[in-house]
Coordinates of C-alpha atoms in Angstrom, one line a residue:
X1 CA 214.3 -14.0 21.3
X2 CA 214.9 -16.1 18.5
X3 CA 215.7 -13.8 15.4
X4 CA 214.1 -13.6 11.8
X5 CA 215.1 -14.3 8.7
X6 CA 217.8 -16.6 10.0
X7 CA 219.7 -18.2 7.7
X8 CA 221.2 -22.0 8.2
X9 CA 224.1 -23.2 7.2
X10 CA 223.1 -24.7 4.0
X11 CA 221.8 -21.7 2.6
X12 CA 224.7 -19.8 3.4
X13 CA 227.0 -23.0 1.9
X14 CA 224.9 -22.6 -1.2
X15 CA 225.9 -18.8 -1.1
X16 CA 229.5 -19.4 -0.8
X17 CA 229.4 -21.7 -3.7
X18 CA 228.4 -19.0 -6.1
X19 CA 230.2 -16.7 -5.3
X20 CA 233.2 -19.3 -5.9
X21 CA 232.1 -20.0 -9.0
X22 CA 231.8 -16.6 -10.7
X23 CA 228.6 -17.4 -12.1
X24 CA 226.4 -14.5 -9.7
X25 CA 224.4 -13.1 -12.6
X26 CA 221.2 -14.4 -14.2
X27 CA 222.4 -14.5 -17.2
X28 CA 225.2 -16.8 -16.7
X29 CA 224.8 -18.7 -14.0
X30 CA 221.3 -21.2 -13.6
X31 CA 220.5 -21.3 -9.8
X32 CA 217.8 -18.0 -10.7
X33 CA 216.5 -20.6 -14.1
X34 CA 216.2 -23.5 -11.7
X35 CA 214.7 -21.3 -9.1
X36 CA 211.9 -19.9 -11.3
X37 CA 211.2 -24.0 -12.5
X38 CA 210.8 -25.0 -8.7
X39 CA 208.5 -22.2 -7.9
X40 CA 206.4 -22.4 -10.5
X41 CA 205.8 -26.0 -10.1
X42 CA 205.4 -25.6 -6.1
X43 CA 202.8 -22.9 -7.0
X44 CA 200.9 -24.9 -9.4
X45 CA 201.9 -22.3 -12.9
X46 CA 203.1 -22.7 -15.4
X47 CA 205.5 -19.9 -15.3
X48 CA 208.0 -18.3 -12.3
X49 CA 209.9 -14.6 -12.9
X50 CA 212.3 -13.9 -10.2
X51 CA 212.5 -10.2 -10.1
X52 CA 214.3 -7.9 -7.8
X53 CA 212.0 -7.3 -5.2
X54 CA 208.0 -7.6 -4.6
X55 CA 207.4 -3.8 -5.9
X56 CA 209.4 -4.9 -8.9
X57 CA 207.1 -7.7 -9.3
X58 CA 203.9 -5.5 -9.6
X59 CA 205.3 -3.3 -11.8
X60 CA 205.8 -5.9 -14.1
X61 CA 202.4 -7.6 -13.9
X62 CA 201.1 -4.0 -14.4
X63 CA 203.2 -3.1 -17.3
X64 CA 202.0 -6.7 -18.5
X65 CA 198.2 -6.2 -19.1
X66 CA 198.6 -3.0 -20.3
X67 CA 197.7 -0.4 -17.2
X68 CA 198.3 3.3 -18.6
X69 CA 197.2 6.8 -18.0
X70 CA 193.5 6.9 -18.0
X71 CA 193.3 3.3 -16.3
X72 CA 192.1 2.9 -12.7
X73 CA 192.9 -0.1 -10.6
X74 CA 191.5 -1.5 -7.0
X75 CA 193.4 -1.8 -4.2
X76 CA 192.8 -2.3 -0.5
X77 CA 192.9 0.0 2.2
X78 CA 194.8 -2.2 4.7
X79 CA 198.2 -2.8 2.4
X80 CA 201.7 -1.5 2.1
X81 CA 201.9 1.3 -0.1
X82 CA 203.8 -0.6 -2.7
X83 CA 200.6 -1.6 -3.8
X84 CA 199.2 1.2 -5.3
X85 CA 202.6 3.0 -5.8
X86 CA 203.3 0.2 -9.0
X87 CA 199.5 1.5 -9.9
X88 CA 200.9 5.2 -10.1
X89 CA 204.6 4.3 -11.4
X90 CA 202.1 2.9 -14.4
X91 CA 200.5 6.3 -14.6
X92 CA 197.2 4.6 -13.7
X93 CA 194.9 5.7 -10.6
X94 CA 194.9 3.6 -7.6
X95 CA 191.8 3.2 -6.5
X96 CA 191.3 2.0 -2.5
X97 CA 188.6 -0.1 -1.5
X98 CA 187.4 -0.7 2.0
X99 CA 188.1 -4.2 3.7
X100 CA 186.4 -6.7 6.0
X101 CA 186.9 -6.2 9.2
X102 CA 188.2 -10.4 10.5
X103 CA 190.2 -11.3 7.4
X104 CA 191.1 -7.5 6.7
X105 CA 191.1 -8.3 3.5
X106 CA 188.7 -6.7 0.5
X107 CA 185.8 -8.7 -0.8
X108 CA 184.0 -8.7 -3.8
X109 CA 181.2 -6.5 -1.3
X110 CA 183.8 -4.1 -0.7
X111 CA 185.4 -3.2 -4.4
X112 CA 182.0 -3.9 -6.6
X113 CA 180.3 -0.1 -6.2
X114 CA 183.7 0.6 -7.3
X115 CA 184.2 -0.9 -11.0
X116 CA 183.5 1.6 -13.6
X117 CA 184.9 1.9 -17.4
X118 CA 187.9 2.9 -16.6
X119 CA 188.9 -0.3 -14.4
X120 CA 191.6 -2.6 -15.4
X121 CA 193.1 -4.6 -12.9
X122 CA 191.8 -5.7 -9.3
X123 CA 195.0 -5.9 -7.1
X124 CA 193.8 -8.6 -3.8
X125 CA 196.4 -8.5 -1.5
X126 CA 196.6 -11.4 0.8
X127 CA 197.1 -10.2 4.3
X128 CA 199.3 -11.5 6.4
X129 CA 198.5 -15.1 5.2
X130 CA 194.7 -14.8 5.0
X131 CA 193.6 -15.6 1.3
X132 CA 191.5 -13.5 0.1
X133 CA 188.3 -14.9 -0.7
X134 CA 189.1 -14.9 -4.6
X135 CA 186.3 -16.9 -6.5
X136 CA 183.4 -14.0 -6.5
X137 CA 186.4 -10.9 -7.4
X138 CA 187.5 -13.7 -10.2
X139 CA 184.0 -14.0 -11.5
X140 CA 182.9 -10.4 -11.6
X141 CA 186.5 -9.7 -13.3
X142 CA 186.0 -12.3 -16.1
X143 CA 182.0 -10.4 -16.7
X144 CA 183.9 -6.9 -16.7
X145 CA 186.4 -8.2 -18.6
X146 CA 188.9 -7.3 -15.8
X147 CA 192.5 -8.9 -14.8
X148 CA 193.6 -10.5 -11.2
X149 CA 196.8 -9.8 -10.0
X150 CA 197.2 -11.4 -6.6
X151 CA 199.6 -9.9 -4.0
X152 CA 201.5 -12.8 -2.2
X153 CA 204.1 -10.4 -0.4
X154 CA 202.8 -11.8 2.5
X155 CA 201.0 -15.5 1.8
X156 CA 203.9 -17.7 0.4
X157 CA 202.4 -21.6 1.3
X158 CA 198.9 -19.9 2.1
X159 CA 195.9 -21.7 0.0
X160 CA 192.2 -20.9 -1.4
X161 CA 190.0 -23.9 -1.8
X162 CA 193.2 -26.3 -2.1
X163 CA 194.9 -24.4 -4.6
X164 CA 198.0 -22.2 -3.8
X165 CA 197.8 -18.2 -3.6
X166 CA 199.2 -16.6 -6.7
X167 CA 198.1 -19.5 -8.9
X168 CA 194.4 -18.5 -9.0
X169 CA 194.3 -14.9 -10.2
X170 CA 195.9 -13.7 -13.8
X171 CA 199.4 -13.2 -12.2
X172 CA 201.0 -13.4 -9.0
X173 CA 203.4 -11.3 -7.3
X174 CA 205.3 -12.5 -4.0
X175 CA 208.1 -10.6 -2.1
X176 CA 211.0 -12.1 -0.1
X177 CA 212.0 -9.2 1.4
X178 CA 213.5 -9.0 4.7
X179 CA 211.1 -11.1 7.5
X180 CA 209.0 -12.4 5.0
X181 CA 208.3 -16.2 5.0
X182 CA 210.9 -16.8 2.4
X183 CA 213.4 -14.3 2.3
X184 CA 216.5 -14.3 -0.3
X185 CA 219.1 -12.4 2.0
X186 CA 217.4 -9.1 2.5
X187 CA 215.6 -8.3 -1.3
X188 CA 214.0 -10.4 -3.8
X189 CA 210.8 -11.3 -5.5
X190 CA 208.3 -13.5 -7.8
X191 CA 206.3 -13.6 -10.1
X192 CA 203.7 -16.4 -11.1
X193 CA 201.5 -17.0 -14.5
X194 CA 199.6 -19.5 -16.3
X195 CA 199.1 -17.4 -19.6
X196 CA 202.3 -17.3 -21.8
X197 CA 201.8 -14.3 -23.7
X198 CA 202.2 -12.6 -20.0
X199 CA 205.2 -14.4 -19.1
X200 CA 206.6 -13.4 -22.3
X201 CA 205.9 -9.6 -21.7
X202 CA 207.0 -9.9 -17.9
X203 CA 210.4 -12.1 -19.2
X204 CA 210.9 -9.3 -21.7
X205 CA 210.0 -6.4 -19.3
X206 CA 212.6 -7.7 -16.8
X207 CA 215.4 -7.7 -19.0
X208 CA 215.8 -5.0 -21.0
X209 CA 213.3 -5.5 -23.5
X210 CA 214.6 -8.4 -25.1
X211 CA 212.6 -10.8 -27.3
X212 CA 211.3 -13.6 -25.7
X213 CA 212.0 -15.2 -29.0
X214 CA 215.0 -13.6 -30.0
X215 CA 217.0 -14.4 -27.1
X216 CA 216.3 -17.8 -26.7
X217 CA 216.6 -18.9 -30.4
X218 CA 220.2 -17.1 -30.7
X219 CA 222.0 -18.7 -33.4
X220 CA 225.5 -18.9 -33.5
X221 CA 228.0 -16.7 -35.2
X222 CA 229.9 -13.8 -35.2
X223 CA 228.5 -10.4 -35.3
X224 CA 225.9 -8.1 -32.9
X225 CA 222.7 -10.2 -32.1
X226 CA 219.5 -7.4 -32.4
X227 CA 217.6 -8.7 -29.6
X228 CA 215.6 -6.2 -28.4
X229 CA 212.3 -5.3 -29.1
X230 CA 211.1 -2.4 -26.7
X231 CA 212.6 -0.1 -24.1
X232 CA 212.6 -1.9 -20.2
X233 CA 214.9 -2.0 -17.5
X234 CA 217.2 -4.7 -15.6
X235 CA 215.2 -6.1 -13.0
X236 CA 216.5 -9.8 -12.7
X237 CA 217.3 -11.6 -9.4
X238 CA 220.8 -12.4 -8.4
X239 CA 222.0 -15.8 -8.5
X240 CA 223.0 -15.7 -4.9
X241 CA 220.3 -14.8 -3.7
X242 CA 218.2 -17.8 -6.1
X243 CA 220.7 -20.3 -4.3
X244 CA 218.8 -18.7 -0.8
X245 CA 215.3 -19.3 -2.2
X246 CA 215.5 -22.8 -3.9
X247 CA 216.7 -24.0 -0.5
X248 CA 214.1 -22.1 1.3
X249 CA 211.5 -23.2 -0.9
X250 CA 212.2 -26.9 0.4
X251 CA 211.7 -26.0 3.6
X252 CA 208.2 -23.7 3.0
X253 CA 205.9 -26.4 4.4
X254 CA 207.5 -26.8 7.3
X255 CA 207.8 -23.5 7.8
X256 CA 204.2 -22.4 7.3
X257 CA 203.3 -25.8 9.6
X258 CA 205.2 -24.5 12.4
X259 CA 203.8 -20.8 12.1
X260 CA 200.3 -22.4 12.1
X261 CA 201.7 -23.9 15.4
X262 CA 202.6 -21.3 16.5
X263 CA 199.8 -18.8 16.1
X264 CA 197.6 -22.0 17.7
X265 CA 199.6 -21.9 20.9
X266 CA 198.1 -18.1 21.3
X267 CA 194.9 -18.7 20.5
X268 CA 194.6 -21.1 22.6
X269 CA 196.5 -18.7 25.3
X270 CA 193.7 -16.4 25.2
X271 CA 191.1 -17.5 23.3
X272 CA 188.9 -17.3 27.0
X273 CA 189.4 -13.4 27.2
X274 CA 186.9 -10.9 25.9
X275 CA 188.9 -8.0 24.8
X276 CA 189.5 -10.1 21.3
X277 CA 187.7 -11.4 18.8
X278 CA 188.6 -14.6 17.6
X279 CA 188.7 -14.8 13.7
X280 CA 189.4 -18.0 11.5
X281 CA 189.4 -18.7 7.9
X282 CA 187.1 -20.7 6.3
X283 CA 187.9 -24.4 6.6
X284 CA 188.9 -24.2 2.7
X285 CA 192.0 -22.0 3.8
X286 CA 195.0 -22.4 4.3
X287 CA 196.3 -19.6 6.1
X288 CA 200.3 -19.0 6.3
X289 CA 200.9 -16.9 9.0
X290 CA 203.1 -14.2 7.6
X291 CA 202.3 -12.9 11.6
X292 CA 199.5 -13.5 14.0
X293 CA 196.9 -11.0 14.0
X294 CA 194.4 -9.8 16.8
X295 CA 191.5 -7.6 16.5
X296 CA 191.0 -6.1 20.1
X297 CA 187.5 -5.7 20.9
X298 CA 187.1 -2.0 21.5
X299 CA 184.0 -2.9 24.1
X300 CA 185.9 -5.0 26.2
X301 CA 188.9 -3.1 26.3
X302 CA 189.6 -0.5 29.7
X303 CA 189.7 3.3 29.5
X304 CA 192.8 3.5 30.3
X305 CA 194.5 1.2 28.0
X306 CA 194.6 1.7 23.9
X307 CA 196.0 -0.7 21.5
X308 CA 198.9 1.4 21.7
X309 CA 200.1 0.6 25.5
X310 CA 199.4 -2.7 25.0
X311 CA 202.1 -2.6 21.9
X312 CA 204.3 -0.5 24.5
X313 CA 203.8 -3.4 27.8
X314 CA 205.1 -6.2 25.2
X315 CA 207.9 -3.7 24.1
X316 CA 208.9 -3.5 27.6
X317 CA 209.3 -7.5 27.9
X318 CA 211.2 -7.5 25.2
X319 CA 208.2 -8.8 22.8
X320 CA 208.5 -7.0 19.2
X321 CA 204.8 -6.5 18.4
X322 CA 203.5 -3.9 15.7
X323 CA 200.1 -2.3 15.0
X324 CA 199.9 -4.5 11.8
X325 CA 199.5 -3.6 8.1
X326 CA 198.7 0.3 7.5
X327 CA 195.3 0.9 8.7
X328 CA 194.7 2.7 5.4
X329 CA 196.8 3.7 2.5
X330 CA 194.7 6.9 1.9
X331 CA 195.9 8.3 4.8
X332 CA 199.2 8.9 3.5
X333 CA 200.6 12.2 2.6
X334 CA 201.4 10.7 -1.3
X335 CA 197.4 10.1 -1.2
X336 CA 196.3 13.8 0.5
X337 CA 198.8 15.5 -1.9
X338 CA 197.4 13.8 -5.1
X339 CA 194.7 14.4 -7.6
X340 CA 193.6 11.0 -6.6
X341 CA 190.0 10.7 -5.8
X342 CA 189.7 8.9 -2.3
X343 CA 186.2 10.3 -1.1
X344 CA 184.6 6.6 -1.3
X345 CA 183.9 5.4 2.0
X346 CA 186.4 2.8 4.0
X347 CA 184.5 2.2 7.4
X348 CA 185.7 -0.9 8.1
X349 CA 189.1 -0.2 7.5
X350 CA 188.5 3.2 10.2
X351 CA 186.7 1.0 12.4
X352 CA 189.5 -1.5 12.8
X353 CA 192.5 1.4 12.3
X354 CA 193.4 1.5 16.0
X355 CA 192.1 -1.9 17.3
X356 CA 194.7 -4.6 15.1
X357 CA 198.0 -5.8 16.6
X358 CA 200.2 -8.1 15.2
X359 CA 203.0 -10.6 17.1
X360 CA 205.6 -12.7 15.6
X361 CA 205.4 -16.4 14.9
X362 CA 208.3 -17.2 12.7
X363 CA 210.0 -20.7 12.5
X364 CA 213.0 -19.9 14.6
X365 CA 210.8 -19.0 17.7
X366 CA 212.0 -21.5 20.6
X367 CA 209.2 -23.5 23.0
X368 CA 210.8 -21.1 25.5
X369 CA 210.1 -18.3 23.7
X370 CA 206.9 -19.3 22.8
X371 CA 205.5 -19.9 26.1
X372 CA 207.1 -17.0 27.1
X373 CA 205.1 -14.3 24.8
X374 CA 201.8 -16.4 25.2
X375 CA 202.2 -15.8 29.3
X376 CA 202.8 -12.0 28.9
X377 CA 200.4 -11.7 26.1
X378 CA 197.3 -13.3 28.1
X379 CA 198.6 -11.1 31.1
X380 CA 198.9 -7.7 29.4
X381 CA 195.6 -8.4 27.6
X382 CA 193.9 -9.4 31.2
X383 CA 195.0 -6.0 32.6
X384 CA 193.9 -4.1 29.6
X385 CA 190.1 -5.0 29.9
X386 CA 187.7 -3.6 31.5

């Protein structure tokens, strides 16, 4: 089976050439300056931040609007803990919301009950390429006087009434970690904004707590340079790992075209069986396909089968398949062993918990291979139902 992230000759060319030069750090090469120019303009902001990873990234935007002890922010359920771990690295209170059960994603239905005083941020994290439907959680932040950070970990190329995730929302945070749609050779992340008093906090934040100001108005002469302003840390992307992403960033729409392809070929391969439920986004999406996701219909679906063995028949054909995103963060031992208060109901996101499966549908995947997983999918799903 085809392998992801795979990584063509140009971008490992464009590798080699940095390291030949010397110039692998930020600060003096200008693959990570040009990188951050490109993505911002791809993304429609005004600003890019490449930052070490996509937990990096939230920690910034956090640190950015101000979330402190005392503050409380909304996540959703169905996320990767990185999510509300940047909330608690802040010293603020994650607090998880419950999700709708086709996109998985939460709406403004499932985080409103949950807005009191004490709420700072909304954190909507785009699953697996679904956007989240933003406009109504925009519009109750702006009454509450509340800030958007989007989380595009998983929804690089993904749009929401024709304009691109992370541009919509105060901030936006991507990762290009490992298997994610872009991925700058194993870590990485972004960071987009329109407002320039954030990018000048998050550009500060991320190195060292220099001066926006200072350090770009240097003068020359001898002597020290005072340049910082407040007490950070170093969390600035390589330059090797820029060279991956610019290149990569060229090739995002065809990427995301041919994971839409992709995903198409399997609905269409079992799109007639029962023991799904088909789910599509709006026709004012544009959903990116991080991975394909089915919702099993629990109904339709045999006693003797769970989501489970269906994961384990594809295993056994040599199909990697995964139960999807955590069913729900709360259910983690760093959320049982807290103070955190997580007694708000999340039915959707325990009616789903066992019923979600996700399959691969990366670029690199062959016709062959293609074919291949849509013939054992439809066949392993027809014996699973009742």
């Amino acid at each position: 089976m085809a392998p992801w992230p795979f990584f063509e000759e140009d971008e490992i060319k464009a590798v080699q050439k940095v390291l030949s030069s010397g110039l692998v750090n930020y600060k003096t090469g200008n693959e990570g300056a040009l990188f951050e120019k490109e993505y911002a303009a791809a993304f429609d902001s005004q600003y890019a931040i490449a930052v070490t990873n996509g937990t990096a990234a939230l920690e910034l935007a956090l640190l950015a609007i101000g979330v402190g002890k005392g503050d409380e922010v909304i996540v959703p359920a169905r996320t990767f803990i990185a999510t509300a771990s940047a909330v608690v690295k802040c010293q603020a209170t994650p607090i998880v919301a419950d999700i709708e059960c086709k996109s998985q994603n939460m709406s403004l239905k499932t985080i409103e009950k949950l807005i009191t005083p004490r709420t700072k941020a909304v954190i909507p994290v785009h699953l697996a390429g679904w956007p989240v439907d933003l406009d109504p959680i925009i519009e109750i932040a702006r009454k509450k006087d509340l800030y958007v950070i989007e989380d595009c970990a998983q929804a690089h190329g993904a749009q929401y009434n024709n304009q691109p995730t992370g541009s919509l929302g105060d901030i936006g945070c991507f990762s290009f970690c490992q298997d994610k749609i872009i991925s700058t050779g194993g870590e990485g992340g972004m960071i987009t904004t329109s407002n320039p008093d954030l990018y000048k906090r998050m550009w500060s934040l991320r190195d060292h707590g220099l001066g926006y100001e200072k350090a770009n108005n240097i003068k020359p002469g001898i002597g020290f340079k005072w340049l910082v302003d407040s007490f950070a840390t170093n969390l600035r992307m390589t330059e090797m790992q820029s060279a991956i992403g610019r290149i990569q960033l060229r090739k995002l729409t065809k990427w995301v075209a041919i994971r839409q392809k992709n995903a198409l070929e399997f609905t269409s391969a079992i799109r007639d069986l029962p023991i799904w439920t088909e789910v599509c986004p709006p026709e004012n999406y544009v959903h990116s396909y991080y991975k394909y996701n089915i919702l099993l219909n629990q109904k339709a679906l045999s006693t003797k089968w769970t989501r489970n063995r269906i994961i384990e028949e594809l295993s056994k054909k040599g199909i990697q398949s995964r139960v999807g995103a955590c069913p729900d963060i709360a259910n983690e031992a760093a959320f049982q062993n807290s103070k955190i208060d997580i007694t708000n109901p999340r039915p959707n996101a325990a009616k789903i918990a066992d019923f979600t499966l996700m399959l691969p549908v990366h670029p690199t995947l062959t016709k062959s291979n293609m074919s291949y997983i849509a013939d054992n999918l439809r066949n392993i799903l027809k014996l699973a139902s009742k």
